[in-house]
Structure formats: structure tokens, C-alpha cells
PDB file of C-alpha atoms in Angstrom:
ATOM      1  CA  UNK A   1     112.895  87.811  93.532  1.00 54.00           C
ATOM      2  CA  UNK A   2     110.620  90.572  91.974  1.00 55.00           C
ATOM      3  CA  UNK A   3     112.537  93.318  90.237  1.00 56.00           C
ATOM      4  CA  UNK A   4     113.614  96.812  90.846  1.00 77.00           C
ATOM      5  CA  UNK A   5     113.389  96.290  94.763  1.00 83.00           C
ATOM      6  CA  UNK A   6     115.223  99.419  96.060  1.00 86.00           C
ATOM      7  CA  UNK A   7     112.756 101.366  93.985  1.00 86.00           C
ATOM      8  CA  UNK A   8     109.443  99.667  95.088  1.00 88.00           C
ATOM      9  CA  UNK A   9     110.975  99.963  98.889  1.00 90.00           C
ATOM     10  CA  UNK A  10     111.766 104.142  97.908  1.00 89.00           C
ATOM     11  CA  UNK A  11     108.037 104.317  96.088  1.00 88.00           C
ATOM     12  CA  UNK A  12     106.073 102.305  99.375  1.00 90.00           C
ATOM     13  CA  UNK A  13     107.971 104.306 101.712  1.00 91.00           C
ATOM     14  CA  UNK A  14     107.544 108.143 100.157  1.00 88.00           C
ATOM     15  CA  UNK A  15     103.819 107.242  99.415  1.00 87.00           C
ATOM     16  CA  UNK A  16     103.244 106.007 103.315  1.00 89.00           C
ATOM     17  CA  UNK A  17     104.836 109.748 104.171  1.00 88.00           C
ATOM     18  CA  UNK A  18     102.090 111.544 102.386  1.00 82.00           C
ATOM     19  CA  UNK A  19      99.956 113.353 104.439  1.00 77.00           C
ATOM     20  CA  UNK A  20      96.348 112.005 104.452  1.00 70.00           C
ATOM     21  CA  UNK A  21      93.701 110.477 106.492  1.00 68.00           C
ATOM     22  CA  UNK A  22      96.321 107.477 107.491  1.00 79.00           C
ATOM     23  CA  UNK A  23      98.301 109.958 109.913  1.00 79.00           C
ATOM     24  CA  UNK A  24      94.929 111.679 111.008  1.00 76.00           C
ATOM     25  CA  UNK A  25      93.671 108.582 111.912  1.00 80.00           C
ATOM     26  CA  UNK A  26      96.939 107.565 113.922  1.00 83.00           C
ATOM     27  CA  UNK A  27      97.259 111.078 115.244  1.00 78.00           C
ATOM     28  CA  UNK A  28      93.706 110.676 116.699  1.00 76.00           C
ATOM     29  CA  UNK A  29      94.524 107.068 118.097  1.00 80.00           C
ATOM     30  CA  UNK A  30      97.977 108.754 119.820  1.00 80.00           C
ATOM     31  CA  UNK A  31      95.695 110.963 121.533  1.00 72.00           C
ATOM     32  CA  UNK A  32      92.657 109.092 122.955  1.00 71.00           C
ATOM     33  CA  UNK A  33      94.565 106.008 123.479  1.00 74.00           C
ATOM     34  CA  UNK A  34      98.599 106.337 123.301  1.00 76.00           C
ATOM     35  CA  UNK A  35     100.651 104.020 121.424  1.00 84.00           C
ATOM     36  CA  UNK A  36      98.743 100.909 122.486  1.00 84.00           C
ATOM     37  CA  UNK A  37      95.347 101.994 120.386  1.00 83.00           C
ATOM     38  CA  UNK A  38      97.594 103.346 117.838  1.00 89.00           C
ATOM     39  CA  UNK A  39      99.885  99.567 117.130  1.00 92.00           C
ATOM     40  CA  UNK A  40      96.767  97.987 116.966  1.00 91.00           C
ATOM     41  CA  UNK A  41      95.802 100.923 114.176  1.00 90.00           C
ATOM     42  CA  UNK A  42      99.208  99.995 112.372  1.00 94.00           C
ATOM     43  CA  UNK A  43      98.779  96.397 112.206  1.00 95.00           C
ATOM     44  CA  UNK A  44      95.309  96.741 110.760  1.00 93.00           C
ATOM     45  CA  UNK A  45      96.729  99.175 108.388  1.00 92.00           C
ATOM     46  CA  UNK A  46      98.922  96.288 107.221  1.00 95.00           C
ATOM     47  CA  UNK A  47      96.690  93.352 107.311  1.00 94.00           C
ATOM     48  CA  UNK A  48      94.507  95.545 105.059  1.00 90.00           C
ATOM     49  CA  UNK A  49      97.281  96.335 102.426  1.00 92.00           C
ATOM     50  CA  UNK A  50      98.077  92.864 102.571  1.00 92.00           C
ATOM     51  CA  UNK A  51      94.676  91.726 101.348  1.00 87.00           C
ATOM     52  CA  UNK A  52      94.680  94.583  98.809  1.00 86.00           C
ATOM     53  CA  UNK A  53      97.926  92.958  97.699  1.00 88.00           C
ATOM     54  CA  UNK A  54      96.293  89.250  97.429  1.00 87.00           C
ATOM     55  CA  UNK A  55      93.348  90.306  96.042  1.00 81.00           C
ATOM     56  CA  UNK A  56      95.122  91.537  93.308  1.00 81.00           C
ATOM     57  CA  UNK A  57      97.667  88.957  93.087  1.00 80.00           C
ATOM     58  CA  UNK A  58      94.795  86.672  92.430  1.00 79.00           C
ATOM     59  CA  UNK A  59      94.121  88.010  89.238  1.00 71.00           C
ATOM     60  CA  UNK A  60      98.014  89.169  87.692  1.00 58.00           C
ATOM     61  CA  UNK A  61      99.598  85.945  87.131  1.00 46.00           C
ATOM     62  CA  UNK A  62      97.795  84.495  84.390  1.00 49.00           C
ATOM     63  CA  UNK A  63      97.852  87.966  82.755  1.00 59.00           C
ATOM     64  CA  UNK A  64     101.335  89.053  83.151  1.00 54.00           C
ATOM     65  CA  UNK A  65     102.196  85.871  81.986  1.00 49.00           C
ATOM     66  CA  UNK A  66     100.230  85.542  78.898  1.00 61.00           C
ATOM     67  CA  UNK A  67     101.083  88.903  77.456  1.00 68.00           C
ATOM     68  CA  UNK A  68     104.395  90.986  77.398  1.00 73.00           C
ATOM     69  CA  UNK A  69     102.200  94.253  76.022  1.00 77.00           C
ATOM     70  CA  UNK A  70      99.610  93.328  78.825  1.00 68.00           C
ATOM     71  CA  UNK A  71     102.540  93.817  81.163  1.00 68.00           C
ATOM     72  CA  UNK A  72     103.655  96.606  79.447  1.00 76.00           C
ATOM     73  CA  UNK A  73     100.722  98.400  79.807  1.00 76.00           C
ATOM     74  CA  UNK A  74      99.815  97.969  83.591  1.00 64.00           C
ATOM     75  CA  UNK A  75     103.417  99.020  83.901  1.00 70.00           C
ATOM     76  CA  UNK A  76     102.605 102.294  82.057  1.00 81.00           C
ATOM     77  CA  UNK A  77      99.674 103.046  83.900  1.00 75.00           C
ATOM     78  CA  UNK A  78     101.550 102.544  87.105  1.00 70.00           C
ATOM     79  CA  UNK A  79     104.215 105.273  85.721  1.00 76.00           C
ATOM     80  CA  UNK A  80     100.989 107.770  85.049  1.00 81.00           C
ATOM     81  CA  UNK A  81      99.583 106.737  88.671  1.00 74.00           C
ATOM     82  CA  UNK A  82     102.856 108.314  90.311  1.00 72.00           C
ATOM     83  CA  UNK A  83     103.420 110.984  88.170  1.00 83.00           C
ATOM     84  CA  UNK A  84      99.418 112.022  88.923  1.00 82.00           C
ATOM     85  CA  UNK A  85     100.216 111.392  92.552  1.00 71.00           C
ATOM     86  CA  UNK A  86     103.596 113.305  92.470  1.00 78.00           C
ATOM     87  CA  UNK A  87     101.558 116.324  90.543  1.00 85.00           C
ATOM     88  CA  UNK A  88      98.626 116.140  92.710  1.00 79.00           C
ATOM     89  CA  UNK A  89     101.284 116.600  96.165  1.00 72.00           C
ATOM     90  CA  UNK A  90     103.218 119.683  94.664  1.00 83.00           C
ATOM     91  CA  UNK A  91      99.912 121.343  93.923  1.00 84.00           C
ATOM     92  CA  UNK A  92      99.252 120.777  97.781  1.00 74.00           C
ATOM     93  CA  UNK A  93     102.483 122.208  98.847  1.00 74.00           C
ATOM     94  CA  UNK A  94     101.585 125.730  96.779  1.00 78.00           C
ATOM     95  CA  UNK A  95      98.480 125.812  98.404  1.00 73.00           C
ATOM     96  CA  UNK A  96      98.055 127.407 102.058  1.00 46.00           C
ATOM     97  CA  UNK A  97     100.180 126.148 104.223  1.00 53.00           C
ATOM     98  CA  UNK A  98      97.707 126.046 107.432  1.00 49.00           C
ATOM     99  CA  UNK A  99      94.930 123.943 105.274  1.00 49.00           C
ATOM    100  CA  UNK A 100      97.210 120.871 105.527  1.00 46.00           C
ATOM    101  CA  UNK A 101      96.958 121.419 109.589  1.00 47.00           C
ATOM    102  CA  UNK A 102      93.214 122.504 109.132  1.00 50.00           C
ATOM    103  CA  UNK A 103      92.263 118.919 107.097  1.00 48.00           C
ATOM    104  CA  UNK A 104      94.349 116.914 109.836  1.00 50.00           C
ATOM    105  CA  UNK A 105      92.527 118.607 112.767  1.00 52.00           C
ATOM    106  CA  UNK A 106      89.272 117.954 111.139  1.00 43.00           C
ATOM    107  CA  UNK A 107      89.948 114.091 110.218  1.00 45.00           C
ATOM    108  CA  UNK A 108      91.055 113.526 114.146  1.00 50.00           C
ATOM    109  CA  UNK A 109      87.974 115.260 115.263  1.00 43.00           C
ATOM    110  CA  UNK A 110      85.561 113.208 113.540  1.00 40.00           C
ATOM    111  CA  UNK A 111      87.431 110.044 114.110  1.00 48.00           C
ATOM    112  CA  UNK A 112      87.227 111.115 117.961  1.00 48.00           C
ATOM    113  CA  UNK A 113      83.695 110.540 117.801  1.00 42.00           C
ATOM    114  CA  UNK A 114      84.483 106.301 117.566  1.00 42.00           C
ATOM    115  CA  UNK A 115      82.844 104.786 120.591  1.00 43.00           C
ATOM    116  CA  UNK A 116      84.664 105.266 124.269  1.00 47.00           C
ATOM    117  CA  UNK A 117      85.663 101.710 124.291  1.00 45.00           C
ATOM    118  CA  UNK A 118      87.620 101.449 121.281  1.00 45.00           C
ATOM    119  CA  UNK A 119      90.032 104.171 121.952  1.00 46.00           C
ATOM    120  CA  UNK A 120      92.544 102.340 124.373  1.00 48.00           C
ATOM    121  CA  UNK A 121      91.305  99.210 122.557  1.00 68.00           C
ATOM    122  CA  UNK A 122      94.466  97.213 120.830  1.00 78.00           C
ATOM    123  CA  UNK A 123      91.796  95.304 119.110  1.00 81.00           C
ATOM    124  CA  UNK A 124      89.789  98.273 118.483  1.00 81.00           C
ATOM    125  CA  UNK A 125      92.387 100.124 116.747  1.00 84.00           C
ATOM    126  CA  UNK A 126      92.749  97.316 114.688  1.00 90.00           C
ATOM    127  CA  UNK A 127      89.141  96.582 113.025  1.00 85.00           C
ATOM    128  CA  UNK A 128      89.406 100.699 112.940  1.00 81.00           C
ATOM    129  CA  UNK A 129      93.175 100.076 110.765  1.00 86.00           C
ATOM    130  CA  UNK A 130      91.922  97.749 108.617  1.00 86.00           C
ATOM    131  CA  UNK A 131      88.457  99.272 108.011  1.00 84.00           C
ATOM    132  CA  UNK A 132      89.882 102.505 106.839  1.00 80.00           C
ATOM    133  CA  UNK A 133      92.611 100.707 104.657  1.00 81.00           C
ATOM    134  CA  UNK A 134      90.224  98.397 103.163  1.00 78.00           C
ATOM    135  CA  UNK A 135      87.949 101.626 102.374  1.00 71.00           C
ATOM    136  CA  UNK A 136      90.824 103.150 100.642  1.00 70.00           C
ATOM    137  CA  UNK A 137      90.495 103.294  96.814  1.00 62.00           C
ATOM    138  CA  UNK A 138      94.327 104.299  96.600  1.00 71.00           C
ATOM    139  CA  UNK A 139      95.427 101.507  97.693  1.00 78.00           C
ATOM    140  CA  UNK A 140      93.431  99.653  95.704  1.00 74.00           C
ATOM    141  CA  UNK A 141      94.819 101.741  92.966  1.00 75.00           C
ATOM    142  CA  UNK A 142      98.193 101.069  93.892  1.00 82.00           C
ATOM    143  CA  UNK A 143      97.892  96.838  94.334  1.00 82.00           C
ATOM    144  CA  UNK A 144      96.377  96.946  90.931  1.00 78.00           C
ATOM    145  CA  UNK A 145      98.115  99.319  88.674  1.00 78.00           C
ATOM    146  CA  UNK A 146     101.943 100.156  90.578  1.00 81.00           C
ATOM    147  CA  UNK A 147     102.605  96.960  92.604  1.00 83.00           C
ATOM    148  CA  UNK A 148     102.155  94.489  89.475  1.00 79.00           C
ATOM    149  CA  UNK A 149     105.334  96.698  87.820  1.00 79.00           C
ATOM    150  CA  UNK A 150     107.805  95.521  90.274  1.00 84.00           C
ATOM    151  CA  UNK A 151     106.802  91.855  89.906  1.00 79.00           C
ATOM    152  CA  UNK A 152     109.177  89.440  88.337  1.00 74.00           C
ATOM    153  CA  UNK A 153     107.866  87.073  85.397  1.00 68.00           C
ATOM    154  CA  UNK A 154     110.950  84.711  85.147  1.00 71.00           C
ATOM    155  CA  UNK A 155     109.055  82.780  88.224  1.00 70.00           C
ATOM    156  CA  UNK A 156     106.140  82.400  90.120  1.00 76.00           C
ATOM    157  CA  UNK A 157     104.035  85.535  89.532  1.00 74.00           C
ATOM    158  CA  UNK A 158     101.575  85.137  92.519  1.00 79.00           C
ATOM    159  CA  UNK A 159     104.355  84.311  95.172  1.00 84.00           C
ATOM    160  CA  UNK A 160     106.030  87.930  93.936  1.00 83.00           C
ATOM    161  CA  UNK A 161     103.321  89.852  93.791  1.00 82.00           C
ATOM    162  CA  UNK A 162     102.271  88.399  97.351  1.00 85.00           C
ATOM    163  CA  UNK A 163     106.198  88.695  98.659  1.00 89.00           C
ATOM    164  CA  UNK A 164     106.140  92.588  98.012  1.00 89.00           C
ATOM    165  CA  UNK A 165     102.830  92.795  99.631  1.00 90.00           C
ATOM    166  CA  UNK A 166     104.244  91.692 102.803  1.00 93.00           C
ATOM    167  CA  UNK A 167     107.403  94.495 101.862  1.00 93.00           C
ATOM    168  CA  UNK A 168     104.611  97.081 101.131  1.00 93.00           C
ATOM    169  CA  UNK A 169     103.230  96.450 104.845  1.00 94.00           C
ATOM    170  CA  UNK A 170     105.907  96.022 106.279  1.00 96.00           C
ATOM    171  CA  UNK A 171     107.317  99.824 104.889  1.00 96.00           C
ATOM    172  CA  UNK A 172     104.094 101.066 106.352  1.00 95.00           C
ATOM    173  CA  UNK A 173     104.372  99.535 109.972  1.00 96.00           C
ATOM    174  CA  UNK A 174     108.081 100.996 109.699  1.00 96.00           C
ATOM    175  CA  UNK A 175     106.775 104.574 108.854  1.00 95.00           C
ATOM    176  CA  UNK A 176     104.012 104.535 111.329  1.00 96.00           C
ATOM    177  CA  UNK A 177     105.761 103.306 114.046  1.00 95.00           C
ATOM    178  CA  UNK A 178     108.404 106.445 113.743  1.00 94.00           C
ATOM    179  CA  UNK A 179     105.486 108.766 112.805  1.00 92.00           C
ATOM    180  CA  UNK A 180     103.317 107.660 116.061  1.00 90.00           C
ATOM    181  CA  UNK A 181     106.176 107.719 118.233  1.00 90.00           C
ATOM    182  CA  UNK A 182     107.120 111.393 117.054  1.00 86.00           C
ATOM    183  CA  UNK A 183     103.603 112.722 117.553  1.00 80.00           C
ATOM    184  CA  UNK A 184     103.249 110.921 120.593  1.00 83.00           C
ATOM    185  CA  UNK A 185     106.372 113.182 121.587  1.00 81.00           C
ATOM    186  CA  UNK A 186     105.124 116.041 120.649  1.00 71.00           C
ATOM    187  CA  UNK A 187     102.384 116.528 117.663  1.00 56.00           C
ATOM    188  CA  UNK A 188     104.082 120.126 117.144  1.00 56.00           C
ATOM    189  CA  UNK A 189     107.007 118.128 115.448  1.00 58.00           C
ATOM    190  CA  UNK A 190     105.227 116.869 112.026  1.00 53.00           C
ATOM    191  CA  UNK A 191     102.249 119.086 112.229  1.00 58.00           C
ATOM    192  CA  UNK A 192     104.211 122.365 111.666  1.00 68.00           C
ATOM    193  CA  UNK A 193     102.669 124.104 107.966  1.00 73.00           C
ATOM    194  CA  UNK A 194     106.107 124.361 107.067  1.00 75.00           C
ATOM    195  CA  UNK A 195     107.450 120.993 108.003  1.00 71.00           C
ATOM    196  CA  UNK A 196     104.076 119.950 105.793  1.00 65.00           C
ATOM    197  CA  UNK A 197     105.197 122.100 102.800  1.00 75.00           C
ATOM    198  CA  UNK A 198     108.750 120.805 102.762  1.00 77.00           C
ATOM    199  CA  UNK A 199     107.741 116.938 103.258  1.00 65.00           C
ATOM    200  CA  UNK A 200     105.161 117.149 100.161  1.00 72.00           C
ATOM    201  CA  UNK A 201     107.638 119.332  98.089  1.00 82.00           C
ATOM    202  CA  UNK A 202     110.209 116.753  98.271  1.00 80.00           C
ATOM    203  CA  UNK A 203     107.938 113.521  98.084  1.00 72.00           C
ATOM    204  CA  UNK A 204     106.206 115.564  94.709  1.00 79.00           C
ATOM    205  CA  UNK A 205     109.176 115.402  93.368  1.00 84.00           C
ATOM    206  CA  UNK A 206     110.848 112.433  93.728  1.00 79.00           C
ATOM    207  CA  UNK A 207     107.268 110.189  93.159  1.00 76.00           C
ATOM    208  CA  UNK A 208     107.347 112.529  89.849  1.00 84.00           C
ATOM    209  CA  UNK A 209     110.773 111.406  89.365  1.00 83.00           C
ATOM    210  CA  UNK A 210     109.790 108.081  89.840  1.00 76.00           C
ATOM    211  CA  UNK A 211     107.052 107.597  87.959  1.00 78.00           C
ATOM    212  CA  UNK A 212     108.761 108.577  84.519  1.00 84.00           C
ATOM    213  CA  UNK A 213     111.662 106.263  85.232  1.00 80.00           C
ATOM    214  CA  UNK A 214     108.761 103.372  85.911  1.00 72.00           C
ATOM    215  CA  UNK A 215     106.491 104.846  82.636  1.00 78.00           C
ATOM    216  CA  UNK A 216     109.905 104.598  80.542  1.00 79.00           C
ATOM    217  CA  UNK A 217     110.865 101.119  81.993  1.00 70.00           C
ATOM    218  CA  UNK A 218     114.298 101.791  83.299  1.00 59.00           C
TER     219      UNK A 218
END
């Protein structure tokens, strides 16, 4: 059972919240083609965050196990990779509130420009989930340097690593389904500047939190 689960369900779960081109892209899908286009969105999502997680599952095992300071180090990094995130979001929340609205707006418009017949597409949604996860450096980022952290090395290191990739997707499809069925209520109810400010004041915080507890190994 990898290690530190509570945490790595609080980390995946705060860092799916963070505004970004994931909930422009399901906003958009919520408005050209409801909650059908936007499932098939989430489970793309998914699939592509579980192929981030293989990919770099692949390549931990025989390192974590053949070095404790190898370990120690990818766990350091991690720490530094959520403190940097954590920084990054309360500099965002000081800056003006409508850009956060502004950035969204502009993501969904370009995104509307995706070919008629994908919009109400459950398939097309999908290819459109997992082509903008797979295109995603941060995730890439996080299956490489934050994941490998919360892995256990008292057993099989590949089976862990690919366990809390399923928990990592699985954290996402929660979050989106809530956050698509919200704007799909009414988009007023997350896009709001100062619901925006709040929600990255208090996810800079605690992923700042959290990324000295992980850095420090407790």
C-alpha cells in the first residue's frame, strides 16, 4: 500500500481545483455539448493521467529501489514542485481579480472553434480529454517528480506507483464531475473573480503547506 495516502488524495485533489485550461476546456464542452461531451472530456482526462502515471512507473522501480538518496532526492524535488506551485497560485490570487475570468473566457473561445461534430460527441470529448492531458507538461511534472514520493518501497514499486495512478484519476473524474455539474447549473457559481481569489488563496496555501511537510519527509 503506497505511503502517506490521505496526503497524496489532499495533494491530487487541491491540484485538480486549480484553475487552468482543464476547467476551460470542460466549461467549453458544458456549453456546446452538455454533460454528455463533457464525461467523455473527463474520462479522457483520466486515461491520459493514467498513461502519464505508467509511463513513469516504467522507469521508478529499479531506481527507487537501488538507491535510498535517489529516493530521497525525487522526493525533494517533489516538495520544491508544490511549494513552486503553491507560490506560483498566491501570486495569481494578488493579481486582478477579473484576469482569472478573462483567461477562462479566452481558453473556451478558442476551444469553441473544435469541429461541429465533436461538440455533442462522447467520443469526441474524449480524444479532445486525453489530447490536452497528454499535452500537459504538468502532469508530466507531477508523474515524474511528486507521484514517485508517495510510493512505497517495502513492495512492488511499479504496482504502487501504477495503484495511485488509478487514485490520481480517479480524484480528477471526482472533481470534474462536481465542477461540470455546477457550471452546467449555472457558470456564474465558480466563475465569480472573487470565488476565483478565495479558491487559489486557500489551495496556495495549503499546496505550500504541503510541499514543506513532503520536502522535510514527514
Amino acid at each position: 500500500m503506497p505511503t502517506h495516502l490521505t496526503a497524496f488524495l489532499i495533494t491530487t485533489w487541491l491540484l485538480a481545483m486549480l484553475p487552468g485550461a482543464g476547467q476551460a476546456l470542460m466549461i467549453r464542452q458544458v456549453l456546446t455539448g452538455g454533460l454528455r461531451a463533457a464525461r467523455g472530456t473527463i474520462l479522457g482526462n483520466a486515461s491520459g493521467l493514467l498513461l502519464w502515471s505508467l509511463a513513469a512507473a516504467a522507469g521508478l522501480s529499479a531506481v527507487l529501489l537501488a538507491s535510498p538518496r535517489a529516493y530521497a532526492v525525487v522526493r525533494i524535488v517533489g516538495g520544491v514542485v508544490l511549494v513552486a506551485i503553491g507560490v506560483s497560485t498566491l501570486r495569481a490570487a494578488r493579481s486582478t481579480p477579473a484576469q482569472a475570468v478573462t483567461d477562462t473566457e479566452a481558453a473556451a473561445a478558442a476551444q469553441a472553434e473544435t469541429e461541429a461534430g465533436d461538440r455533442a460527441s462522447t467520443r469526441g470529448g474524449y480524444l479532445m480529454g486525453l489530447g490536452t492531458c497528454l499535452g500537459n507538461p504538468k502532469a508530466g511534472v507531477f508523474a515524474v517528480s511528486v507521484l514517485p514520493q508517495f510510493v512505497t518501497t517495502s513492495g512492488p514499486v511499479f504496482l504502487s506507483s501504477a495503484f495511485l495512478g488509478v487514485v490520481w484519476a480517479l480524484v480528477n473524474v471526482s472533481w470534474y464531475v462536481l465542477f461540470t455539474w455546477c457550471v452546467n447549473r449555472g457558470r456564474a457559481l465558480v466563475s465569480r473573480p472573487a470565488v476565483q481569489r478565495r479558491l487559489r488563496l486557500v489551495t496556495g496555501v495549503v499546496l505550500l503547506l504541503l510541499g514543506v511537510a513532503v520536502a522535510a519527509g514527514a
